[in-house]
Short mmCIF file of C-alpha atoms in Angstrom, two decimals:
data_model
loop_
_atom_site.label_atom_id
_atom_site.label_comp_id
_atom_site.label_asym_id
_atom_site.label_seq_id
_atom_site.Cartn_x
_atom_site.Cartn_y
_atom_site.Cartn_z
CA MET A 29 22.26 70.83 -24.15
CA ARG A 30 21.88 73.43 -26.90
CA ALA A 31 23.06 72.93 -30.43
CA ASN A 32 25.15 75.69 -31.89
CA ILE A 33 23.89 76.36 -35.37
CA PRO A 34 26.15 78.63 -37.43
CA LYS A 35 24.63 81.94 -38.52
CA GLY A 36 22.79 81.62 -41.80
CA MET A 37 22.01 77.96 -41.22
CA GLY A 38 18.49 77.08 -40.26
CA GLY A 39 17.43 80.61 -41.09
CA GLY A 40 14.39 81.12 -38.96
CA PRO A 41 10.84 81.98 -39.99
CA GLN A 42 11.73 84.39 -42.82
CA ASN A 43 13.99 81.86 -44.51
CA MET A 44 11.32 79.18 -44.15
CA GLN A 45 8.69 81.48 -45.69
CA ALA A 46 10.97 82.23 -48.61
CA MET A 47 11.57 78.52 -49.16
CA LEU A 48 7.82 77.83 -49.02
CA ARG A 49 7.14 80.63 -51.52
CA GLN A 50 9.82 79.23 -53.82
CA ALA A 51 8.36 75.72 -53.55
CA GLN A 52 4.86 77.03 -54.23
CA LYS A 53 6.09 78.96 -57.28
CA MET A 54 7.86 75.85 -58.56
CA GLN A 55 4.70 73.80 -58.06
CA GLU A 56 2.63 76.41 -59.96
CA ASP A 57 5.19 76.49 -62.77
CA MET A 58 5.17 72.70 -62.96
CA ALA A 59 1.35 72.55 -63.07
CA ALA A 60 1.25 75.11 -65.90
CA LEU A 61 3.98 73.27 -67.79
CA GLN A 62 2.25 69.92 -67.31
CA GLU A 63 -0.95 71.35 -68.75
CA GLU A 64 0.97 72.65 -71.76
CA LEU A 65 2.83 69.33 -72.19
CA ASP A 66 -0.44 67.37 -71.99
CA SER A 67 -1.88 69.41 -74.87
CA ARG A 68 1.13 68.90 -77.17
CA GLU A 69 0.86 66.59 -80.15
CA TYR A 70 3.71 64.56 -81.60
CA GLU A 71 4.06 62.86 -84.98
CA ILE A 72 6.36 59.87 -85.19
CA LYS A 73 7.21 58.03 -88.41
CA ALA A 74 8.43 54.44 -88.59
CA GLY A 75 9.34 51.92 -91.24
CA GLY A 76 10.91 54.55 -93.45
CA GLY A 77 7.83 56.75 -93.16
CA VAL A 78 5.21 54.17 -94.14
CA VAL A 79 3.59 54.36 -90.69
CA THR A 80 2.85 57.63 -88.90
CA VAL A 81 1.61 57.74 -85.31
CA LYS A 82 0.14 60.87 -83.77
CA ILE A 83 0.12 60.98 -79.98
CA ASN A 84 -0.64 63.66 -77.42
CA GLY A 85 1.21 64.58 -74.26
CA GLN A 86 -1.04 62.32 -72.21
CA LYS A 87 0.24 59.35 -74.21
CA GLU A 88 -3.08 58.87 -76.00
CA ILE A 89 -2.76 57.67 -79.58
CA LEU A 90 -4.68 60.13 -81.76
CA SER A 91 -4.21 58.42 -85.11
CA ILE A 92 -2.19 55.87 -87.02
CA ASP A 93 -1.65 56.40 -90.73
CA ILE A 94 -0.50 53.40 -92.78
CA GLN A 95 0.71 53.82 -96.34
CA PRO A 96 -0.88 51.25 -98.68
CA GLU A 97 2.46 49.92 -99.96
CA ILE A 98 3.29 48.41 -96.55
CA VAL A 99 0.04 46.44 -96.39
CA ASP A 100 0.84 42.92 -97.57
CA PRO A 101 -1.74 40.28 -96.63
CA ASP A 102 1.00 37.65 -96.81
CA ASP A 103 3.25 39.55 -94.37
CA VAL A 104 1.10 40.97 -91.60
CA GLU A 105 3.96 40.39 -89.14
CA THR A 106 6.10 43.15 -90.68
CA LEU A 107 3.27 45.66 -90.44
CA SER A 108 2.65 44.63 -86.85
CA ASP A 109 6.33 45.07 -85.97
CA ILE A 110 6.39 48.54 -87.55
CA LEU A 111 3.24 49.56 -85.65
CA VAL A 112 4.70 48.38 -82.34
CA ALA A 113 7.95 50.25 -83.02
CA ALA A 114 6.07 53.42 -83.95
CA VAL A 115 3.84 53.37 -80.86
CA ASN A 116 6.76 52.61 -78.54
CA GLU A 117 8.81 55.44 -80.06
CA ALA A 118 5.85 57.82 -79.70
CA ILE A 119 5.47 57.01 -76.00
CA LYS A 120 9.22 57.33 -75.46
CA ARG A 121 9.27 60.73 -77.19
CA VAL A 122 6.48 62.06 -74.94
CA GLU A 123 8.19 60.78 -71.78
CA THR A 124 11.59 62.14 -72.79
CA THR A 125 10.18 65.55 -73.69
CA ASN A 126 8.15 65.74 -70.47
CA ASN A 127 11.16 64.77 -68.34
CA GLU A 128 13.46 67.27 -70.07
CA GLU A 129 10.96 70.13 -69.78
CA MET A 130 10.16 69.40 -66.11
CA GLY A 131 13.88 69.09 -65.40
CA LYS A 132 14.31 72.70 -66.50
CA ILE A 133 11.99 73.77 -63.68
CA THR A 134 13.17 71.38 -60.98
CA LYS A 135 16.83 71.71 -62.02
CA GLY A 136 17.45 68.06 -61.18
CA MET A 137 15.95 68.21 -57.69
CA ASN A 138 14.66 64.87 -56.50
CA MET A 139 11.55 65.37 -54.42
CA PRO A 140 9.63 62.08 -54.39
CA GLY A 141 5.99 62.43 -53.53
CA MET A 142 6.02 66.22 -53.63
CA PHE A 143 4.72 66.61 -57.18
#
Protein backbone atom coordinates (compact mmCIF):
# COMPACT_ATOMS: atom_id res chain seq x y z
CA MET A 1 0.00 0.00 0.00
CA ARG A 2 1.39 3.41 -0.97
CA ALA A 3 0.70 6.57 0.93
CA ASN A 4 -0.44 9.51 -1.11
CA ILE A 5 1.46 12.53 0.08
CA PRO A 6 0.13 15.83 -1.27
CA LYS A 7 2.52 17.81 -3.47
CA GLY A 8 4.73 20.10 -1.43
CA MET A 9 4.54 17.86 1.62
CA GLY A 10 7.57 15.80 2.42
CA GLY A 11 9.53 17.76 -0.14
CA GLY A 12 12.24 15.37 -1.16
CA PRO A 13 16.01 15.77 -0.96
CA GLN A 14 16.15 19.47 -1.90
CA ASN A 15 13.66 20.43 0.79
CA MET A 16 15.55 18.34 3.34
CA GLN A 17 18.85 20.02 2.39
CA ALA A 18 17.28 23.44 2.76
CA MET A 19 15.94 22.50 6.19
CA LEU A 20 19.36 21.19 7.24
CA ARG A 21 21.05 24.39 6.03
CA GLN A 22 18.51 26.45 7.95
CA ALA A 23 19.06 24.39 11.10
CA GLN A 24 22.84 24.68 10.74
CA LYS A 25 22.58 28.46 10.28
CA MET A 26 20.36 28.70 13.36
CA GLN A 27 22.84 26.63 15.36
CA GLU A 28 25.73 28.89 14.22
CA ASP A 29 23.73 32.01 15.10
CA MET A 30 22.91 30.57 18.51
CA ALA A 31 26.55 29.68 19.21
CA ALA A 32 27.68 33.20 18.27
CA LEU A 33 24.93 34.75 20.40
CA GLN A 34 25.75 32.50 23.35
CA GLU A 35 29.38 33.58 23.18
CA GLU A 36 28.30 37.22 23.17
CA LEU A 37 25.82 36.66 26.03
CA ASP A 38 28.47 34.87 28.10
CA SER A 39 30.78 37.89 27.83
CA ARG A 40 28.13 40.42 28.93
CA GLU A 41 28.32 41.98 32.36
CA TYR A 42 25.34 43.09 34.42
CA GLU A 43 25.14 45.41 37.41
CA ILE A 44 22.28 44.90 39.83
CA LYS A 45 21.54 47.14 42.81
CA ALA A 46 19.57 46.09 45.87
CA GLY A 47 18.53 47.56 49.19
CA GLY A 48 17.97 50.98 47.68
CA GLY A 49 21.39 50.91 46.03
CA VAL A 50 23.47 50.05 49.10
CA VAL A 51 24.53 46.72 47.57
CA THR A 52 25.71 46.35 43.97
CA VAL A 53 26.37 42.96 42.40
CA LYS A 54 28.26 42.57 39.14
CA ILE A 55 27.71 39.30 37.31
CA ASN A 56 28.66 38.01 33.88
CA GLY A 57 26.61 36.08 31.37
CA GLN A 58 27.93 32.79 32.71
CA LYS A 59 26.33 33.60 36.07
CA GLU A 60 29.68 34.15 37.75
CA ILE A 61 29.66 36.86 40.42
CA LEU A 62 32.41 39.33 39.52
CA SER A 63 32.08 41.65 42.50
CA ILE A 64 29.85 42.74 45.34
CA ASP A 65 30.04 46.34 46.51
CA ILE A 66 28.56 47.15 49.92
CA GLN A 67 28.05 50.73 51.03
CA PRO A 68 29.35 51.31 54.57
CA GLU A 69 26.04 52.68 55.88
CA ILE A 70 24.37 49.27 55.53
CA VAL A 71 27.01 47.51 57.62
CA ASP A 72 25.61 47.25 61.14
CA PRO A 73 27.34 44.70 63.38
CA ASP A 74 24.13 44.41 65.40
CA ASP A 75 22.02 43.63 62.31
CA VAL A 76 23.98 41.28 60.08
CA GLU A 77 20.73 39.58 59.06
CA THR A 78 19.53 42.60 57.06
CA LEU A 79 22.80 42.77 55.14
CA SER A 80 22.60 39.05 54.48
CA ASP A 81 19.03 39.35 53.18
CA ILE A 82 20.01 42.21 50.85
CA LEU A 83 22.98 40.21 49.51
CA VAL A 84 20.78 37.17 48.83
CA ALA A 85 18.20 39.34 47.06
CA ALA A 86 20.88 41.04 44.96
CA VAL A 87 22.53 37.78 43.88
CA ASN A 88 19.19 36.13 43.08
CA GLU A 89 18.10 39.15 41.03
CA ALA A 90 21.43 39.12 39.18
CA ILE A 91 21.04 35.45 38.23
CA LYS A 92 17.43 36.02 37.20
CA ARG A 93 18.43 38.97 35.00
CA VAL A 94 21.07 36.89 33.18
CA GLU A 95 18.64 34.00 32.62
CA THR A 96 15.84 36.29 31.43
CA THR A 97 18.12 38.16 29.04
CA ASN A 98 19.61 34.93 27.67
CA ASN A 99 16.17 33.40 27.13
CA GLU A 100 14.81 36.52 25.42
CA GLU A 101 17.81 36.85 23.12
CA MET A 102 17.84 33.15 22.18
CA GLY A 103 14.09 33.30 21.62
CA LYS A 104 14.68 35.88 18.90
CA ILE A 105 16.71 33.30 16.98
CA THR A 106 14.61 30.23 17.68
CA LYS A 107 11.33 32.16 17.36
CA GLY A 108 9.77 30.04 20.10
CA MET A 109 10.69 26.69 18.56
CA ASN A 110 10.98 23.94 21.13
CA MET A 111 13.76 21.57 20.16
CA PRO A 112 14.84 19.69 23.29
CA GLY A 113 18.29 18.20 23.08
CA MET A 114 19.15 19.89 19.79
CA PHE A 115 21.03 22.85 21.26
